[in-house]
Short mmCIF file of C-alpha atoms and ligand atoms in Angstrom, two decimals:
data_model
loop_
_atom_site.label_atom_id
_atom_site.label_comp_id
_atom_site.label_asym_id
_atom_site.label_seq_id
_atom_site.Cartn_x
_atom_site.Cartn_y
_atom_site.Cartn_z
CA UNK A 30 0.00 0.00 0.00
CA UNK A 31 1.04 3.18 -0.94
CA UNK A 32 2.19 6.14 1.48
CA UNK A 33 0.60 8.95 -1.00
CA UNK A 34 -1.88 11.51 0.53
CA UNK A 35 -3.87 12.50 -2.09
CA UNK A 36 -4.46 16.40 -1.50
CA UNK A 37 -5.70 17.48 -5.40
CA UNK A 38 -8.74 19.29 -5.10
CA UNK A 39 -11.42 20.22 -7.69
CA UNK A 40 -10.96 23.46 -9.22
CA UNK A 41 -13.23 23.84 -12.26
CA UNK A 42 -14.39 22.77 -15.77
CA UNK A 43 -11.18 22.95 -18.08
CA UNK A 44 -13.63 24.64 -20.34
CA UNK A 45 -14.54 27.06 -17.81
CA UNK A 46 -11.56 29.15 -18.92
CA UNK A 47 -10.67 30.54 -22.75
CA UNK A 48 -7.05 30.35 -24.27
CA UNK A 49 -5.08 33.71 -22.82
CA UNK A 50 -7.34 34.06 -19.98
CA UNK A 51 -7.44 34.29 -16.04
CA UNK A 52 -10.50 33.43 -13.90
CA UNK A 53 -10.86 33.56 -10.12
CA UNK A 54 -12.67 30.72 -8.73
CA UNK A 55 -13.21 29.37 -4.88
CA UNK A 56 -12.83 26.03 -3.68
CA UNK A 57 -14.69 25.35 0.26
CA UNK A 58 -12.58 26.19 3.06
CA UNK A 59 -9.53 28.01 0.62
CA UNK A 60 -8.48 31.03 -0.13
CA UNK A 61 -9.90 32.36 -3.98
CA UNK A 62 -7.69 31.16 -6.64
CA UNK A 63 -6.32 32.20 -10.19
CA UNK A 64 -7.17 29.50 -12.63
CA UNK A 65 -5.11 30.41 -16.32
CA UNK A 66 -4.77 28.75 -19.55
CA UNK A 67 -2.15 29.99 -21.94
CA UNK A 68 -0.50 27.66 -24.61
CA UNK A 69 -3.01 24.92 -24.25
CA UNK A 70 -1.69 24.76 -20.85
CA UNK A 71 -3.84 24.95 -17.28
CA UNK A 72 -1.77 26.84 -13.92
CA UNK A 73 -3.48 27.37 -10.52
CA UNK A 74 -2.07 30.02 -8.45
CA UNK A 75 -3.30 31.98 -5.33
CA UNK A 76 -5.71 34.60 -6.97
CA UNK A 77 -4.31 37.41 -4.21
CA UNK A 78 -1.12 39.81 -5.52
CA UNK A 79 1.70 39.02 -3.03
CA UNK A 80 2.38 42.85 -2.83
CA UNK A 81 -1.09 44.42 -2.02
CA UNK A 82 -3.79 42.29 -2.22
CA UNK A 83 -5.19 42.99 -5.68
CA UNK A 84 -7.35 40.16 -7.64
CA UNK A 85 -4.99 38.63 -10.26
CA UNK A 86 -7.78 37.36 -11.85
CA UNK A 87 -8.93 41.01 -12.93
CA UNK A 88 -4.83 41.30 -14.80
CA UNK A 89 -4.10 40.16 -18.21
CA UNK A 90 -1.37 37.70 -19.70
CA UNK A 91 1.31 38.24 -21.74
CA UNK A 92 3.97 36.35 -22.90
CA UNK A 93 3.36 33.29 -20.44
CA UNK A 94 3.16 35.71 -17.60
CA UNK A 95 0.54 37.13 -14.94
CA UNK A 96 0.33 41.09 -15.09
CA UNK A 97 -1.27 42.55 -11.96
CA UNK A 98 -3.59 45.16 -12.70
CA UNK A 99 -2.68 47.20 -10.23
CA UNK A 100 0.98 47.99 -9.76
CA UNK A 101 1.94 45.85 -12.61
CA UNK A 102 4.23 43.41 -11.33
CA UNK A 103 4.61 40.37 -13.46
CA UNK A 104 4.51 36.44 -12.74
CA UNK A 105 5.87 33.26 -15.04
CA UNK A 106 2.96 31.62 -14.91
CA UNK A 107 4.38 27.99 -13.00
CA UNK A 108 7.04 29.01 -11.37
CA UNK A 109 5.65 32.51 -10.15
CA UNK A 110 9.13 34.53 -10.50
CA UNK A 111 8.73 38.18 -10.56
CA UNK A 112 9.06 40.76 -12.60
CA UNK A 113 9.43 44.66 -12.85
CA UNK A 114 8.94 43.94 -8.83
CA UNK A 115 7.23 46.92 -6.95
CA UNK A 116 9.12 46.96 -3.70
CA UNK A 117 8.30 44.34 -0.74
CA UNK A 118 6.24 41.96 -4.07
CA UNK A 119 7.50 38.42 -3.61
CA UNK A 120 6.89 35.54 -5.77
CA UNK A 121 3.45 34.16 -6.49
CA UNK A 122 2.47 30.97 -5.31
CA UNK A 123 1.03 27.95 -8.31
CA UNK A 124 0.03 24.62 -7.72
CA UNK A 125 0.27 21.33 -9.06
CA UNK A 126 -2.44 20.71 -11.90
CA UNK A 127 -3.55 17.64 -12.93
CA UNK A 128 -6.43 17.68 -15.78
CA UNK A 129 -8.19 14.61 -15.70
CA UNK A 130 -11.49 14.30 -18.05
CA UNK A 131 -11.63 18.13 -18.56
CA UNK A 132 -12.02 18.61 -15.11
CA UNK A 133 -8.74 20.88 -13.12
CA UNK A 134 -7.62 19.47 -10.02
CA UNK A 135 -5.27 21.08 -7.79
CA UNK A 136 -3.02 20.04 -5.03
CA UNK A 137 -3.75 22.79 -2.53
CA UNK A 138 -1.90 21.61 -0.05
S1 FES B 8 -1.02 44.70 -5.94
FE1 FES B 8 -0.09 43.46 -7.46
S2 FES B 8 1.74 44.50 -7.97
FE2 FES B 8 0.85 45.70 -6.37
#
């Protein structure tokens, strides 16, 4: 028997969001979270800027990164490295997706 904990939670519909865009969806008991697809590909990341609280959800992509619509720092979407970094703006946090049946699943833990 394996050891694994299985921690992958339901996100959403992999239909649910359009090539090049960003929706903010909530799974019970969790903070809201970004749900993008860009280059076919799904990422999950916290939906809350790490610098001041703005909805990434309400930014725009470009170029296979997150652009916060308010002071405009930018995120590789995956690996949430920042870019043109307003002072005290960490990285962003993603999550491990798994896409099974065109539904998103997300290890939140
Ligand atoms: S709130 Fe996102 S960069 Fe400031």
């Amino acid at each position: 028997m394996s050891d694994t904990v299985l921690t992958a939670m339901k996100i959403c519909s992999i239909d649910d969001v359009a090539e090049g865009e960003v929706i903010k969806t909530s799974v019970e008991g969790r903070d809201p979270v970004a749900v993008y697809k860009s280059g076919g590909q799904i990422y999950v990341s916290n939906d809350v800027c790490p610098h001041a609280e703005a909805s990434l959800a309400e930014g725009y992509i470009e170029d296979g990164r997150i652009i916060c619509p308010v002071h405009f720092a930018e995120f590789d979407l995956g690996t949430g490295e920042v870019h043109n970094q307003p002072v005290g703006c960490g990285k962003l946090k993603f999550y491990t997706v798994t896409v099974v049946a065109g539904v998103v699943y997300a290890d939140l833990a």
